[in-house]
Backbone as a chain_set.jsonl record, in Angstrom:
{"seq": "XXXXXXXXXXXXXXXXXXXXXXXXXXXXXXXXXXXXXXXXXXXXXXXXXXXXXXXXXXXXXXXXXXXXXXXXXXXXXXXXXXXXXXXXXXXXXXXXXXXXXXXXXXXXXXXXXXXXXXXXXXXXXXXXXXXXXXXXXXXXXXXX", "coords": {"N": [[-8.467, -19.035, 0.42], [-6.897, -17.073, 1.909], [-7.306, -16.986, 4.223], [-6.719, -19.844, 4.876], [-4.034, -19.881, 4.346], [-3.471, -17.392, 6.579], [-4.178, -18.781, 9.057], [-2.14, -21.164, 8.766], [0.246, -20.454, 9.296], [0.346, -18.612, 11.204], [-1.027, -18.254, 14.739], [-4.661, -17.759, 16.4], [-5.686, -15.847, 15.448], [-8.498, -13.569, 14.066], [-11.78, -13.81, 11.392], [-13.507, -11.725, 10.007], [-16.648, -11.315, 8.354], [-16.689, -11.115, 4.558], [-15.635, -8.108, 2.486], [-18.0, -6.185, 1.199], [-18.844, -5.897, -2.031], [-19.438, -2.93, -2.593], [-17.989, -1.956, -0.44], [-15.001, -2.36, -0.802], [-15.041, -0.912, -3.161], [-14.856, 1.734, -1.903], [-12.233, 2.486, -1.433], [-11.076, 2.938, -4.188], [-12.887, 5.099, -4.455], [-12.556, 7.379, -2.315], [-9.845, 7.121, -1.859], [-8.45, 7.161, -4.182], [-7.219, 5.172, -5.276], [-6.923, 1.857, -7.111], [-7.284, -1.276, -5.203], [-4.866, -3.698, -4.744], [-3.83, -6.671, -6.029], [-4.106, -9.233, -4.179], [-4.485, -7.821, -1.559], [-7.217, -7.053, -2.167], [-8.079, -9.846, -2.864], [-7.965, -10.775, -0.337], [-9.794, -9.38, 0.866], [-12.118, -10.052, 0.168], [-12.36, -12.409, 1.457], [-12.339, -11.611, 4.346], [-12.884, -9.229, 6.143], [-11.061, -7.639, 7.224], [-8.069, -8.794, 9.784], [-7.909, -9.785, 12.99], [-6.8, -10.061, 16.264], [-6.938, -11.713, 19.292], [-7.858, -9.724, 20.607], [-8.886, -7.88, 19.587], [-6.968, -6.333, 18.238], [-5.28, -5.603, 15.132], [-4.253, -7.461, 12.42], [-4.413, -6.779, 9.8], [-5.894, -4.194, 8.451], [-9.66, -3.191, 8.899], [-11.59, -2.568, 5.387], [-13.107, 0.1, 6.335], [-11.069, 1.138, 8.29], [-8.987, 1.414, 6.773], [-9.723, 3.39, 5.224], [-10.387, 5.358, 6.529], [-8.155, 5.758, 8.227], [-5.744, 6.402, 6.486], [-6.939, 8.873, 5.226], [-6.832, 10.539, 6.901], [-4.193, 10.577, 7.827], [-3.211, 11.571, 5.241], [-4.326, 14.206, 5.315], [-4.023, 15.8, 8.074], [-3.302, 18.541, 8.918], [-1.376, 19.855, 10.547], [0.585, 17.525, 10.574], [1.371, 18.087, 7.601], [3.879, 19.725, 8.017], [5.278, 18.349, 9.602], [6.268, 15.856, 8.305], [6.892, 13.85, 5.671], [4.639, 13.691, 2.503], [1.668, 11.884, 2.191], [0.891, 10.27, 0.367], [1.376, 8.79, -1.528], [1.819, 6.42, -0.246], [0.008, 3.51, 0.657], [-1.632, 2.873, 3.061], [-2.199, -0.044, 5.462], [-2.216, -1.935, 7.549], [-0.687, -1.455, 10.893], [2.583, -1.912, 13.278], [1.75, -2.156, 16.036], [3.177, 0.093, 17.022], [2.954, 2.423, 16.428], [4.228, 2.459, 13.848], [3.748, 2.129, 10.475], [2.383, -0.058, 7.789], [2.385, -0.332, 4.412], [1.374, -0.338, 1.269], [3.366, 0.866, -1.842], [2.313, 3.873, -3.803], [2.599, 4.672, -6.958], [2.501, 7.125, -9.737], [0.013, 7.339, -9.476], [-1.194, 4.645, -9.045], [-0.664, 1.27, -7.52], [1.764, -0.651, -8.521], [3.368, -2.582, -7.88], [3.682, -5.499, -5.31], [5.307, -5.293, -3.44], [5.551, -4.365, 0.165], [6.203, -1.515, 2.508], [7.646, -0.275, 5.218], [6.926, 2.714, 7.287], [8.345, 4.81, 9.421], [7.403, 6.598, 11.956], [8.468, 7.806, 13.923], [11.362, 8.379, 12.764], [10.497, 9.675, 10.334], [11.218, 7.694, 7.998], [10.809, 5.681, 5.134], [10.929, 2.015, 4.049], [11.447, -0.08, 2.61], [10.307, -3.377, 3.613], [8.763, -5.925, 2.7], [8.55, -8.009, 0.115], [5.395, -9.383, -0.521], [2.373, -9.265, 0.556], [1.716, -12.34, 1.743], [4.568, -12.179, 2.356], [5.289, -10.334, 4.555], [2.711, -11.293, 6.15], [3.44, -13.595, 6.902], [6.79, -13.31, 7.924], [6.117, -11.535, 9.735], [4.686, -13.347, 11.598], [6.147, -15.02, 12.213], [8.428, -13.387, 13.679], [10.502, -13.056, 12.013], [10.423, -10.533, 10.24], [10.716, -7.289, 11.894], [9.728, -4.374, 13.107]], "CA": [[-7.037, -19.139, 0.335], [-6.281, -16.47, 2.498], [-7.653, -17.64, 5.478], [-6.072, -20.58, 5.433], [-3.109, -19.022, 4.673], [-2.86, -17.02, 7.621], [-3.922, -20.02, 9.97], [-1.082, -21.831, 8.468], [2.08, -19.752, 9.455], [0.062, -18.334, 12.499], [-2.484, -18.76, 15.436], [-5.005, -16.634, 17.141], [-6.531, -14.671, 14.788], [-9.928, -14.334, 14.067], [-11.76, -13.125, 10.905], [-14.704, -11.03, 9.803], [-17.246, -11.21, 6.876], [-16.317, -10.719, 3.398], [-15.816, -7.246, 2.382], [-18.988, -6.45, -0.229], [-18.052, -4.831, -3.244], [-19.433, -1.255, -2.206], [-17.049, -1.083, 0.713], [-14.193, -2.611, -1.502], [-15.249, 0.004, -3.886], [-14.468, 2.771, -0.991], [-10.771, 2.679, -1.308], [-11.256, 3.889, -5.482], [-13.641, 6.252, -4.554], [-12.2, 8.296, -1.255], [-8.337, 6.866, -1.642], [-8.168, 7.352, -5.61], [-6.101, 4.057, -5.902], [-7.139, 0.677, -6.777], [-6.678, -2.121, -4.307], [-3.57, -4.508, -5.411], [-4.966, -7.774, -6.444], [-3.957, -9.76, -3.455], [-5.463, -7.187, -0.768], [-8.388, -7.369, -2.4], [-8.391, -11.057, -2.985], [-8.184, -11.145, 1.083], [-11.075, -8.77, 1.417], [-13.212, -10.674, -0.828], [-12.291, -13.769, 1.906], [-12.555, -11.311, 5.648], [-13.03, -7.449, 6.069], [-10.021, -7.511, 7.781], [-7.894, -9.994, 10.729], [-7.973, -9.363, 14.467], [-6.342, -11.328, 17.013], [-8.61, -11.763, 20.114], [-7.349, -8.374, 21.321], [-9.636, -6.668, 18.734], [-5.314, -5.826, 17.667], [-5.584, -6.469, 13.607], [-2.996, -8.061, 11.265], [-5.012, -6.29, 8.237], [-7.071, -2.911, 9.053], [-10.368, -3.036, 7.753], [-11.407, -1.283, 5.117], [-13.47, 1.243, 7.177], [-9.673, 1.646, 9.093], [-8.027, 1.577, 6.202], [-9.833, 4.836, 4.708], [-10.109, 6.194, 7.934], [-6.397, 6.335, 8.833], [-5.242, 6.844, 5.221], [-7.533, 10.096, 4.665], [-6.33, 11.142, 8.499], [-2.571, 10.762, 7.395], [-2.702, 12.321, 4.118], [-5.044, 15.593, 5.376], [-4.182, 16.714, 8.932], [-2.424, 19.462, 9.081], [-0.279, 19.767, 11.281], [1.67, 16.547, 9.594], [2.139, 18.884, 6.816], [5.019, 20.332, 8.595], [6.668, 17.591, 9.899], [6.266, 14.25, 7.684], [6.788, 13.625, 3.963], [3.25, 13.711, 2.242], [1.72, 10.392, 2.792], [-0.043, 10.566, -1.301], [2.336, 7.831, -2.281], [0.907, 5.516, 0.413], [-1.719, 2.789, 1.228], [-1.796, 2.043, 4.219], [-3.724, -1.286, 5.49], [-1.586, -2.305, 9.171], [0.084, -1.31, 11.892], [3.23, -2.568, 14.076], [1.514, -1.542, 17.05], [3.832, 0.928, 17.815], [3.164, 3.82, 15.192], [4.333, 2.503, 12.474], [2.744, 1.636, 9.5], [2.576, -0.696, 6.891], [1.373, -0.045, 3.072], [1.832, -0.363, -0.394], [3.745, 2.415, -2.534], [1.373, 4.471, -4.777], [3.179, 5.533, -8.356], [1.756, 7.32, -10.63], [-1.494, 6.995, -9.332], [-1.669, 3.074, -9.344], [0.065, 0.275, -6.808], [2.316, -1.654, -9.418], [4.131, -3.941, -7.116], [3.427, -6.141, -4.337], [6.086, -4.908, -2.092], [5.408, -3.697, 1.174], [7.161, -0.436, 2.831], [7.234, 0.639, 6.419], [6.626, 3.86, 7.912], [8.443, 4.736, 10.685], [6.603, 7.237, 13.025], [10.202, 8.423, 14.782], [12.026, 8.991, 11.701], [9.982, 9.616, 9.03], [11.801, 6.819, 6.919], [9.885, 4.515, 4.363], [11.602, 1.5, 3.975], [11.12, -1.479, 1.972], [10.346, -4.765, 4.454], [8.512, -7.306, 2.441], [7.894, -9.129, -1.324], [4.451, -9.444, -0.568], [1.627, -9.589, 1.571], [1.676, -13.081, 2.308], [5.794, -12.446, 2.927], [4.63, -9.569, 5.847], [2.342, -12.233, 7.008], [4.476, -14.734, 7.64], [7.492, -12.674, 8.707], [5.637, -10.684, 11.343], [4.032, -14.002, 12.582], [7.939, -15.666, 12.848], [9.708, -12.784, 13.553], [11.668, -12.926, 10.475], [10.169, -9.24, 10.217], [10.334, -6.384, 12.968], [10.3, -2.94, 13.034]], "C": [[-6.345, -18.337, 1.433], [-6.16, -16.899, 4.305], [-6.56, -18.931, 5.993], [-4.384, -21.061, 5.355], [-2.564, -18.349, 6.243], [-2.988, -18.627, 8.898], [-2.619, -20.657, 9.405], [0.197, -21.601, 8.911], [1.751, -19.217, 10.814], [-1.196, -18.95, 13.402], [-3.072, -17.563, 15.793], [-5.706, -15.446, 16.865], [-7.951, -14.861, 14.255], [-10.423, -13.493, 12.237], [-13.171, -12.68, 10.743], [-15.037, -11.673, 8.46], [-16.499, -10.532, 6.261], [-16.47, -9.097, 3.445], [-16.838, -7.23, 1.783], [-18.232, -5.33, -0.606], [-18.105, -3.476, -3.291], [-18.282, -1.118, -1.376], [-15.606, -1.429, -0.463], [-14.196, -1.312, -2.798], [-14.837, 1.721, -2.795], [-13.37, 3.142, -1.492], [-10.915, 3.787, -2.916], [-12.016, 4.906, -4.911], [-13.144, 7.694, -3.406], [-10.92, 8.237, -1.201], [-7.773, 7.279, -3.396], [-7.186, 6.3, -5.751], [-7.021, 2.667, -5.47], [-6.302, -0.417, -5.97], [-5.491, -3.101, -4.86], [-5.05, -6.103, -4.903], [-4.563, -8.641, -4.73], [-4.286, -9.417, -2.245], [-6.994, -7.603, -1.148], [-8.922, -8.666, -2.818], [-8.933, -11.323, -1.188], [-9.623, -10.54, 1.451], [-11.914, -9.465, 0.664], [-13.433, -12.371, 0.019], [-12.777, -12.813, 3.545], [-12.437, -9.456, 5.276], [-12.232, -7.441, 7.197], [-9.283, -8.852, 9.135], [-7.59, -9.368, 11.714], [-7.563, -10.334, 15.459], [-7.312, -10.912, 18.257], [-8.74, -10.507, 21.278], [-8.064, -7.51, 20.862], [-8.445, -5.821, 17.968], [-5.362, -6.242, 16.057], [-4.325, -6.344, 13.003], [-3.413, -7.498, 10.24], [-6.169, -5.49, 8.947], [-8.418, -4.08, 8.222], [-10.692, -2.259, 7.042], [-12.446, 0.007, 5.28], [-11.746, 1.915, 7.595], [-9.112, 2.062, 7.602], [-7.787, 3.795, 5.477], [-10.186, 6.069, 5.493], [-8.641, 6.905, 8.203], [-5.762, 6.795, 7.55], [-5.905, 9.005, 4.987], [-6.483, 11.123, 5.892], [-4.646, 11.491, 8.17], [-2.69, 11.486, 6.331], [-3.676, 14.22, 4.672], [-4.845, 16.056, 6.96], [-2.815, 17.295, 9.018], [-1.412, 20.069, 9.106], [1.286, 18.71, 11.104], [2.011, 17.366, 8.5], [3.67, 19.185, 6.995], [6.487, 19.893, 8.474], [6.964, 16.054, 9.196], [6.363, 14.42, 6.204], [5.219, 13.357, 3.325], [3.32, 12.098, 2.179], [0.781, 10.023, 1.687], [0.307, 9.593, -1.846], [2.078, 6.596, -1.332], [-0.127, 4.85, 0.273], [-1.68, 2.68, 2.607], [-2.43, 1.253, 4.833], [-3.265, -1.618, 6.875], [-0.902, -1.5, 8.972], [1.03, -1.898, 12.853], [2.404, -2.388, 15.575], [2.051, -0.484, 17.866], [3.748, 2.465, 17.148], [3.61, 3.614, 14.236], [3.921, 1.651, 11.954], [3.375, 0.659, 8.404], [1.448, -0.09, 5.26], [2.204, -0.536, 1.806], [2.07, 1.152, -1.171], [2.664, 2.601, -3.785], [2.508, 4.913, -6.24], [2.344, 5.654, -9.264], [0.476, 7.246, -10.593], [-2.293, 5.753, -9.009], [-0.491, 2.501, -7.952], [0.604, -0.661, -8.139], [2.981, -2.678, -8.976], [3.668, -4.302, -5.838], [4.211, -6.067, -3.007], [5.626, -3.974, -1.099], [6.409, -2.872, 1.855], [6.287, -0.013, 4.377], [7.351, 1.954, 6.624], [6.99, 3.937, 9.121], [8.281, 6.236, 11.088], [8.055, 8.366, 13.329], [10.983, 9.408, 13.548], [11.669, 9.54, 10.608], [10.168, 8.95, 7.805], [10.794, 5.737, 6.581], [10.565, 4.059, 3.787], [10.884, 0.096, 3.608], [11.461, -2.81, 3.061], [10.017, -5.913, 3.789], [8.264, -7.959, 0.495], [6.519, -8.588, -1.623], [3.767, -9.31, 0.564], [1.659, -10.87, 2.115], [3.416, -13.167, 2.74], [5.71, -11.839, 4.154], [3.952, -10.436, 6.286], [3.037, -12.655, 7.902], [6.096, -13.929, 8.117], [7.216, -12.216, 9.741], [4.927, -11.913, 11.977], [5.735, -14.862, 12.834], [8.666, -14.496, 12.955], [10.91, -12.826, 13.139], [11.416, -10.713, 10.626], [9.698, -8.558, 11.537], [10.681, -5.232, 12.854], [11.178, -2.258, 14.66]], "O": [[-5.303, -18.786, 1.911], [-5.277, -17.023, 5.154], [-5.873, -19.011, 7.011], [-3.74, -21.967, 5.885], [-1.566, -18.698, 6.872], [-2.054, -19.27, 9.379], [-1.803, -20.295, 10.252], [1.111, -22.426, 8.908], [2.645, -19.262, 11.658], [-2.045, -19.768, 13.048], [-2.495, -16.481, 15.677], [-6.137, -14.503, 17.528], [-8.495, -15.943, 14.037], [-9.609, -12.694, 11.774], [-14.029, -13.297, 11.374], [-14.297, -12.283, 7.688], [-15.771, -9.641, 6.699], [-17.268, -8.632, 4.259], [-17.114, -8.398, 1.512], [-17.522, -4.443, -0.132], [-17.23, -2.78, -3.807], [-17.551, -0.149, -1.582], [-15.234, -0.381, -0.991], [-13.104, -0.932, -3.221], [-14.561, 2.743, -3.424], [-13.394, 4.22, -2.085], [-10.878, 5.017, -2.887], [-11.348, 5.934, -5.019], [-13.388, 8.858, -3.723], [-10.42, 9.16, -0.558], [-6.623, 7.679, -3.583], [-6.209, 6.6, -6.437], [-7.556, 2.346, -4.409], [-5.076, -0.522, -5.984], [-5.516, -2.84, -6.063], [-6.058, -6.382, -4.254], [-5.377, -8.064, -4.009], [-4.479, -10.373, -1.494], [-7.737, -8.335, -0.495], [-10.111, -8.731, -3.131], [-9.973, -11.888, -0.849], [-10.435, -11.104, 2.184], [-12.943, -8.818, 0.861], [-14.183, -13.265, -0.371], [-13.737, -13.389, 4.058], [-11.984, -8.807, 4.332], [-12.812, -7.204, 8.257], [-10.023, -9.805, 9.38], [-6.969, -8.318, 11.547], [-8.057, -11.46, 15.413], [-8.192, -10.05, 18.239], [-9.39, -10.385, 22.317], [-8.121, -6.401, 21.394], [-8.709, -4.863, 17.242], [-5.512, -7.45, 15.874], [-3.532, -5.403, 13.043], [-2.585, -7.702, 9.352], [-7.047, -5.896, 9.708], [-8.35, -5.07, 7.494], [-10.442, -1.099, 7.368], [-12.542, 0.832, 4.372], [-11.359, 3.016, 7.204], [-8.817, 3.249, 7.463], [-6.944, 4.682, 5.34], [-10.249, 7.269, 5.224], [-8.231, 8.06, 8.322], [-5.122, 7.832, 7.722], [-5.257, 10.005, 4.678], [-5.711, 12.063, 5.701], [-4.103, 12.586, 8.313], [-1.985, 12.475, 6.534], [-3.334, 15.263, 4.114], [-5.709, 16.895, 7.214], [-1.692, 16.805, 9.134], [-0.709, 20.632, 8.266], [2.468, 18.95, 11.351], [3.235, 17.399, 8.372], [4.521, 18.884, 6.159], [7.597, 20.199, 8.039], [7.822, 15.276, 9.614], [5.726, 15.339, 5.689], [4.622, 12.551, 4.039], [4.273, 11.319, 2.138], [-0.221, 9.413, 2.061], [-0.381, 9.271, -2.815], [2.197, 5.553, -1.976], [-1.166, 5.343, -0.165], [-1.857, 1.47, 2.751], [-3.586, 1.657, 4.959], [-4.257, -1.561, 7.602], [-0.473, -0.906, 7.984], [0.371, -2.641, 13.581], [3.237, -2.852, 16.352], [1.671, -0.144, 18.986], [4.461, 3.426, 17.439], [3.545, 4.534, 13.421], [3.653, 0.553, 12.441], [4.58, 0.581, 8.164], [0.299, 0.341, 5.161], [3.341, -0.96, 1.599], [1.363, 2.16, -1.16], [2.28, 1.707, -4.539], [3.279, 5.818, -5.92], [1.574, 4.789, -9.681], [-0.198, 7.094, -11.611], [-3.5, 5.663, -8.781], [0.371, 3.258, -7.504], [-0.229, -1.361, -8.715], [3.176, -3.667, -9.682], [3.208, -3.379, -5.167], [3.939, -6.549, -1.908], [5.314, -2.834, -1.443], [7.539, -3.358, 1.89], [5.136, 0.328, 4.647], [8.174, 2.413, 5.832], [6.344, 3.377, 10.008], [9.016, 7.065, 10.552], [8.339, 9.475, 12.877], [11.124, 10.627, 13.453], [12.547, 9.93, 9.838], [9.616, 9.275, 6.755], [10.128, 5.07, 7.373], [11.167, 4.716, 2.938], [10.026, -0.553, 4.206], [12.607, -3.189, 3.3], [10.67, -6.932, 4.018], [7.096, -8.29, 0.294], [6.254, -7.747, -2.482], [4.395, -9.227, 1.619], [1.628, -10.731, 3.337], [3.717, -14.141, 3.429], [6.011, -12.587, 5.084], [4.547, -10.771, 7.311], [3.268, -12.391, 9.082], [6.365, -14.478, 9.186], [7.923, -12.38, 10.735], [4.45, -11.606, 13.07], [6.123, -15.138, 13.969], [9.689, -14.493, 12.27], [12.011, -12.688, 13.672], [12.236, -9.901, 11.056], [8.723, -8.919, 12.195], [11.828, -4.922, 12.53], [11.656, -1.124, 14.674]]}, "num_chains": 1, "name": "protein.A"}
């Protein structure tokens, strides 16, 4: 579904093997939050999408718990950024800012997506869903 999903609204992208359920199992175990059903429907179809730039529309989730751990534990962000605990993060605009799903309470309860902007430190509601971020950022309906 997802797949041909994204082909549908865009071009150019390529995708990887399925996540397997250990790595899908990563996020609970090193992120303490389960995946939202529709992330993890996609990873269960590509371990993430890459346009032929090696540039990805959806980290994988190696990236995901890579850059997530990296944002919520160095340091020096302490200082100057709002804790980043209430985050997922899965993409990137390419410019520094991020895309994720809000954490409450420990859990992802909604499907809305919130940017991260780098500059300001503002987290700001952009999309519905994942397949609305899709397709917005492939029609520039959505830009940060």
């Amino acid at each position: 579904m997802w797949r041909n999903y994204i082909q549908s609204v865009t071009s150019g992208y390529q995708f990887k093997e399925p996540a397997t359920k250990s790595e899908i199992g990563q996020i609970k175990e090193k992120l303490q939050v389960d995946l939202p059903a529709e992330l993890r429907e996609l990873f269960n179809e590509t371990n993430g999408v890459f346009d032929e730039y090696h540039c990805p529309l959806i980290w994988s989730i190696d990236q995901i718990v890579k850059d997530n751990l990296f944002f919520r534990n160095f340091a020096d962000y302490k200082d100057i950024f709002m804790p980043f605990d209430h985050l997922l993060f899965f993409s990137d605009a390419g410019n520094g800012d991020l895309f994720g799903y809000r954490i409450l309470n420990g859990s992802i309860q909604t499907e809305d997506i919130f940017v991260w902007d780098h500059e300001s430190d503002s987290r700001k509601w952009i999309a519905s869903s994942l397949k609305d971020l899709i397709e917005g950022w492939a029609n520039d309906r959505i830009s940060v």
